[in-house]
PDB file of C-alpha atoms in Angstrom:
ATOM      1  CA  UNK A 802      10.670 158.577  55.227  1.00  0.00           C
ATOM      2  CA  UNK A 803       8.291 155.731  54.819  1.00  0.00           C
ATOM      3  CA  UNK A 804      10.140 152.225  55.308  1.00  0.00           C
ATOM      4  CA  UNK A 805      10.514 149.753  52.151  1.00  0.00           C
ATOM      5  CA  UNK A 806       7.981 146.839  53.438  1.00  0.00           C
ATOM      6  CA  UNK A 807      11.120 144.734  53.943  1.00  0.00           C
ATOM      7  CA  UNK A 808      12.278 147.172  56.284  1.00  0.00           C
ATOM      8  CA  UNK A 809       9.392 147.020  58.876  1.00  0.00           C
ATOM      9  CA  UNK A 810      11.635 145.570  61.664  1.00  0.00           C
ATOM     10  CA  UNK A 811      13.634 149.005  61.938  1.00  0.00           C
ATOM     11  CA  UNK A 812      13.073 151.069  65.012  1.00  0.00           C
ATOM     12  CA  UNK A 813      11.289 154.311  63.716  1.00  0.00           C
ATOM     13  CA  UNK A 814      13.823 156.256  66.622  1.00  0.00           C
ATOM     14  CA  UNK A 815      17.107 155.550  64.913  1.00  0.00           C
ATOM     15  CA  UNK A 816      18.730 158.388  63.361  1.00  0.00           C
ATOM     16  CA  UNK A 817      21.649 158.699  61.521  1.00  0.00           C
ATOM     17  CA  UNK A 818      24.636 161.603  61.879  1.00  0.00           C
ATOM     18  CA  UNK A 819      23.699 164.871  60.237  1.00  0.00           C
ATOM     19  CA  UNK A 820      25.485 164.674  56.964  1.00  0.00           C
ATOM     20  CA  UNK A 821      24.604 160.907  56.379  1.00  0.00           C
ATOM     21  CA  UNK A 822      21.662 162.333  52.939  1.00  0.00           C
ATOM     22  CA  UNK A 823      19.217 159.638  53.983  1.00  0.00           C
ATOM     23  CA  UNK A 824      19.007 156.255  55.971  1.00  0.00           C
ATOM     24  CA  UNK A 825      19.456 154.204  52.738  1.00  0.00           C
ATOM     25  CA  UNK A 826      22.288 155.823  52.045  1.00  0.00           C
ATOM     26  CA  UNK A 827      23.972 156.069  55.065  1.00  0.00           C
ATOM     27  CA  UNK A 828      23.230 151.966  55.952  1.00  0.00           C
ATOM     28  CA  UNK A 829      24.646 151.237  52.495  1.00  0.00           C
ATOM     29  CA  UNK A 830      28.148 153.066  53.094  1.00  0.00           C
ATOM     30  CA  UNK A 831      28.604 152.694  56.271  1.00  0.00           C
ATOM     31  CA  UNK A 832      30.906 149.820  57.302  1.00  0.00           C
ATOM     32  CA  UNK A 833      30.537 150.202  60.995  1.00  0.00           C
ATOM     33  CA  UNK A 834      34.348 150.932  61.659  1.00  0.00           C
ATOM     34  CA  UNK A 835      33.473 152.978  64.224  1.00  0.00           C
ATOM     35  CA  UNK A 836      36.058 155.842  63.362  1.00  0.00           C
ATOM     36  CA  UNK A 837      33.063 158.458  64.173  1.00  0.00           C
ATOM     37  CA  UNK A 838      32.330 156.935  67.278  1.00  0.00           C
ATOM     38  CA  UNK A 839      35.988 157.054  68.827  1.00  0.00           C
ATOM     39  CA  UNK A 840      36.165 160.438  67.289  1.00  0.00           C
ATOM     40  CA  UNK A 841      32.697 162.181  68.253  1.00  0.00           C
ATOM     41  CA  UNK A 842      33.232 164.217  71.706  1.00  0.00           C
ATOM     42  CA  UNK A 843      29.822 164.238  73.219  1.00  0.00           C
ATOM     43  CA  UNK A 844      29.712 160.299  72.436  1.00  0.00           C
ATOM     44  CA  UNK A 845      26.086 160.699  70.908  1.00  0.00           C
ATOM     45  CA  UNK A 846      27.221 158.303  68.695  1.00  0.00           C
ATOM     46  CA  UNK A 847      26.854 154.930  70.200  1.00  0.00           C
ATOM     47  CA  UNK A 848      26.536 151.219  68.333  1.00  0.00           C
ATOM     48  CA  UNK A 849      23.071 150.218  67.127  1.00  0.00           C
ATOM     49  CA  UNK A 850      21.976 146.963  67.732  1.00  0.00           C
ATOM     50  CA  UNK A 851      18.801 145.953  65.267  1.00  0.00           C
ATOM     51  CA  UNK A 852      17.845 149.690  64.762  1.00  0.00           C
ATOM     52  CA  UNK A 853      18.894 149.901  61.289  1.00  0.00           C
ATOM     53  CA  UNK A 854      17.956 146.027  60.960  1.00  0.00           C
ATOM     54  CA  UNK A 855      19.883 143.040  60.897  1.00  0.00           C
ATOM     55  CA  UNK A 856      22.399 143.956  58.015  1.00  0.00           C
ATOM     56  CA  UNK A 857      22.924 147.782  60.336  1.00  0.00           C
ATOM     57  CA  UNK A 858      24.405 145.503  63.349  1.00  0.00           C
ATOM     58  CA  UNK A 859      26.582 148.355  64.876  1.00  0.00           C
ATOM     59  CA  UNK A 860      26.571 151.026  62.436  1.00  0.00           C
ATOM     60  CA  UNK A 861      26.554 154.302  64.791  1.00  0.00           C
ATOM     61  CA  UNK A 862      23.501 155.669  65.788  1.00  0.00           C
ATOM     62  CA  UNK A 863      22.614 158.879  67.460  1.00  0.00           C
ATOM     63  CA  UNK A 864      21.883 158.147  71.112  1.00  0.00           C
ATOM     64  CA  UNK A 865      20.202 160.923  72.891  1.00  0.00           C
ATOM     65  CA  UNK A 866      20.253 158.973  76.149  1.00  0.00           C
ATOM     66  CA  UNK A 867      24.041 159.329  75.985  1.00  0.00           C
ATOM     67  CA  UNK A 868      24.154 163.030  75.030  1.00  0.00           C
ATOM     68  CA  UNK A 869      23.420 165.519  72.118  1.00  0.00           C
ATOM     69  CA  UNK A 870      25.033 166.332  68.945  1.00  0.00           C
ATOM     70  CA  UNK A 871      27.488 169.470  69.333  1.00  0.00           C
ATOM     71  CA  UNK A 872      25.559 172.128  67.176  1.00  0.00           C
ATOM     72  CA  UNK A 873      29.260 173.341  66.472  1.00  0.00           C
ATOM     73  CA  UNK A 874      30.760 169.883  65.846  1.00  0.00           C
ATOM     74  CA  UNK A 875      30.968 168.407  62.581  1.00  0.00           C
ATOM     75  CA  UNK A 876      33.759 165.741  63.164  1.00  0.00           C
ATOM     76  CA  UNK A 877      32.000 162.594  62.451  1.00  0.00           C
ATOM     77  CA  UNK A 878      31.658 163.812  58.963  1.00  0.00           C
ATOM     78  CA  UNK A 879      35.621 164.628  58.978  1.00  0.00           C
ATOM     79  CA  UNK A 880      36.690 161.515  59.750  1.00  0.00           C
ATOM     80  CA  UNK A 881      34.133 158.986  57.887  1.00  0.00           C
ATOM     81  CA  UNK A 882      36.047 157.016  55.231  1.00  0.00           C
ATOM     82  CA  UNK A 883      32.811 155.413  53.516  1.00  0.00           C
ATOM     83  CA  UNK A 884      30.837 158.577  52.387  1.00  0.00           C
ATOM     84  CA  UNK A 885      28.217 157.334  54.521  1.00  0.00           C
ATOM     85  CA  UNK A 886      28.480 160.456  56.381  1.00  0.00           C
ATOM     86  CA  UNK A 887      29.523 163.611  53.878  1.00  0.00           C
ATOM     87  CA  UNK A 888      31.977 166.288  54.511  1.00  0.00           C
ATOM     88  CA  UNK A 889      30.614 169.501  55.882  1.00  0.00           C
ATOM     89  CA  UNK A 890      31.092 172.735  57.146  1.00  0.00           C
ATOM     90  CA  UNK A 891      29.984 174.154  60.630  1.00  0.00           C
ATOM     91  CA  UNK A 892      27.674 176.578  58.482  1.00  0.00           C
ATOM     92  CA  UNK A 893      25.905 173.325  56.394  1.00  0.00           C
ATOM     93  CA  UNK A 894      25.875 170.981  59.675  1.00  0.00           C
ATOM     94  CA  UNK A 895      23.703 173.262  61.389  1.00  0.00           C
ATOM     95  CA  UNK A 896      20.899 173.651  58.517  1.00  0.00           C
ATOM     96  CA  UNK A 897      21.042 169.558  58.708  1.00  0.00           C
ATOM     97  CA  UNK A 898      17.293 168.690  60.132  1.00  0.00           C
ATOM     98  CA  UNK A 899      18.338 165.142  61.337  1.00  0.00           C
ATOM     99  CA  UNK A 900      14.604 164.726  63.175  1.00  0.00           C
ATOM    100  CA  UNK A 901      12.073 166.887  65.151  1.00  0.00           C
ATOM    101  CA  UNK A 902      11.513 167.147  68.619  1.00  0.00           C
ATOM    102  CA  UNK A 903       8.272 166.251  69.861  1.00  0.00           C
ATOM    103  CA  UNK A 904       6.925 167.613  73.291  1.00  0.00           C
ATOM    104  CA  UNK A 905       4.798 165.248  75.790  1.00  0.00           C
ATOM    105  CA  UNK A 906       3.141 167.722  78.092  1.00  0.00           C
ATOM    106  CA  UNK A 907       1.873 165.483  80.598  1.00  0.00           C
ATOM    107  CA  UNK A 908       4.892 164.195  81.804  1.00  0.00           C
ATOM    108  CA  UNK A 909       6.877 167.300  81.657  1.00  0.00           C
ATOM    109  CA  UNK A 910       7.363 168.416  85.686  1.00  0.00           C
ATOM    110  CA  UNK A 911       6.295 171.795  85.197  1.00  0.00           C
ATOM    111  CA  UNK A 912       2.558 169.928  84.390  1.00  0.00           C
ATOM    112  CA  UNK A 913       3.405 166.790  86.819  1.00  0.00           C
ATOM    113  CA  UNK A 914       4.845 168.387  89.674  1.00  0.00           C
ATOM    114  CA  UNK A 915       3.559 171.967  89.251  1.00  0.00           C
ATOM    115  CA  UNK A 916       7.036 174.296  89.110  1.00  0.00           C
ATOM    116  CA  UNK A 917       9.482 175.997  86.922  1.00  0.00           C
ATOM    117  CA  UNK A 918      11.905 174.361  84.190  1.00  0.00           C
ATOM    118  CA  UNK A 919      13.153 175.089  80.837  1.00  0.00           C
ATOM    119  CA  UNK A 920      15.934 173.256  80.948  1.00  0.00           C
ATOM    120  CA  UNK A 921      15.011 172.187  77.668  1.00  0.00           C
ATOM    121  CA  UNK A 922      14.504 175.434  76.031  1.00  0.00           C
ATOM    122  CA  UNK A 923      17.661 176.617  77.646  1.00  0.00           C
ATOM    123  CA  UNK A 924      19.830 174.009  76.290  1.00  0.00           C
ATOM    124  CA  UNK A 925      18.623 174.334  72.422  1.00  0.00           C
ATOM    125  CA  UNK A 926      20.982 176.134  70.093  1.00  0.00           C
ATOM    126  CA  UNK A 927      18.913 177.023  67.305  1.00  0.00           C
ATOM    127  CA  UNK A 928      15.948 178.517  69.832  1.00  0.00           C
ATOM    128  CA  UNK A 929      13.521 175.885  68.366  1.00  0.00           C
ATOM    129  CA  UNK A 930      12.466 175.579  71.842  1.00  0.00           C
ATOM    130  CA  UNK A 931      10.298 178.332  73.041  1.00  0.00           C
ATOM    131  CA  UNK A 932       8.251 178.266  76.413  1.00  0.00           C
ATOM    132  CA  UNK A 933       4.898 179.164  76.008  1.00  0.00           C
ATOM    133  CA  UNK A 934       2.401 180.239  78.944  1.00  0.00           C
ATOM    134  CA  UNK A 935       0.929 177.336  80.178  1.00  0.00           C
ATOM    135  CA  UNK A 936      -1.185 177.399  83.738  1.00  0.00           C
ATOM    136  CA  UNK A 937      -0.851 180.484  86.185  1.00  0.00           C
ATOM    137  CA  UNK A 938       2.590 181.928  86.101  1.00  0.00           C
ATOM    138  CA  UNK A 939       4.348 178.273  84.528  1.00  0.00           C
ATOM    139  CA  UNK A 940       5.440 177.719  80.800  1.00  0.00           C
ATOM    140  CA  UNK A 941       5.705 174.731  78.803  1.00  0.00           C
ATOM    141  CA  UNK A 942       8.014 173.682  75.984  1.00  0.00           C
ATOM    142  CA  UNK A 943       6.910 174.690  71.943  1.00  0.00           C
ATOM    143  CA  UNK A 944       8.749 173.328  69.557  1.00  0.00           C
ATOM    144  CA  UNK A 945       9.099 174.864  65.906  1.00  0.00           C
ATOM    145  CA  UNK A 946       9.832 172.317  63.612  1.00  0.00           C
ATOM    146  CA  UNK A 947      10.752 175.184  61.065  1.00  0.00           C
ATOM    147  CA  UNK A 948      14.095 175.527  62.891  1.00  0.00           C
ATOM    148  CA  UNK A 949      14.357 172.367  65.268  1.00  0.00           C
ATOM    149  CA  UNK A 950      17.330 170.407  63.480  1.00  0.00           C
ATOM    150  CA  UNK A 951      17.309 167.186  65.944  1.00  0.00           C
ATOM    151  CA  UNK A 952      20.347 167.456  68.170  1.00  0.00           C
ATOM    152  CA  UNK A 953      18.876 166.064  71.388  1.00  0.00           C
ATOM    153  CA  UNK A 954      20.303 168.854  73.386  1.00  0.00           C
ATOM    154  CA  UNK A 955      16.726 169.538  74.792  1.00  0.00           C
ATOM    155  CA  UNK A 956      16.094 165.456  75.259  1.00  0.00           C
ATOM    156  CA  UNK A 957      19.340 165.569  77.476  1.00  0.00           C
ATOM    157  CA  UNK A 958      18.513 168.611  79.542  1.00  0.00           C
ATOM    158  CA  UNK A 959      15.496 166.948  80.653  1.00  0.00           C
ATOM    159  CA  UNK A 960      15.059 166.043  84.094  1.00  0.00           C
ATOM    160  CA  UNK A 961      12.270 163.807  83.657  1.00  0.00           C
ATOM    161  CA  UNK A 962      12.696 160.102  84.535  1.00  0.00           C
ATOM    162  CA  UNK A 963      12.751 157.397  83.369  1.00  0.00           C
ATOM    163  CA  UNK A 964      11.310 159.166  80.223  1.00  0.00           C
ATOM    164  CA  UNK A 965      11.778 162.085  78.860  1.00  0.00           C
ATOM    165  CA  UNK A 966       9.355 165.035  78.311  1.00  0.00           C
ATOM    166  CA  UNK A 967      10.825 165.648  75.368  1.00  0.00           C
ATOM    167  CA  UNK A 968      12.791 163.996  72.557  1.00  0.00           C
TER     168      UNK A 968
END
């Protein structure tokens, strides 16, 4: 989604819980009470700061730094009084394309140091994460964004540092 011109000071990284319909939506409902947060058992779902803008202070955020969103999980949209997040089932959670992962080969160790991973690929539940030949017998990370639905489980696998290879 494009950002309102008044909306230029938002973080084009911050994304919202699978079930939340759009930003606007979910930054209108949500109060910040923070009931998804205590309630979310991977903790991907941290306090924001100015990511959603001044008027988002502390609305939760998905924080792939922390951990990933259970593919299987869909408790954040359970316990949200607001709306901001909608009720789901398991089956409509994991259709929910909350962003795309994007690959950056040249800091991935399999290019940098010159061995074996997959970590990434390993760690994705929908298989959106496919290694690909790459340089003599080593493969790289693909991502389809036909079937990637943004849970950060990749991002967290990762054992690049301080960045990751791919989020």
């Amino acid at each position: 989604h494009a950002l309102a011109s008044n909306e230029k000071t938002v973080s084009s990284w911050a994304v919202t819980p699978p079930g939340s319909l759009s930003y606007w939506h979910y930054t209108s409902h949500c109060t910040s009470c923070h009931l998804c947060i205590s309630a979310c058992p991977t903790h991907v779902l941290q306090p924001s700061f100015f990511e959603f803008g001044l008027n988002g202070i502390f609305q939760p955020k998905m924080d792939f730094k922390t951990n990933y969103c259970n593919f299987d999980c869909v408790i954040c949209s359970q316990v949200c009084p607001t709306g901001a997040i909608q009720p789901q089932k398991k089956e409509e959670k994991q259709r929910i394309q909350t962003g795309i992962s994007v690959f950056v080969k040249n800091i991935c160790i399999v290019v940098e140091k010159h061995t074996t991973c997959g970590a990434c690929s390993e760690h994705c539940p929908t298989k959106a994460v496919e290694m690909v030949p790459y340089l003599d017998n080593l493969r790289v990370p693909q991502v389809d964004a036909k079937i990637c639905v943004g849970c950060g489980a990749c991002e967290h696998a990762c054992p690049t540092k301080p960045e990751k290879a791919i989020f």
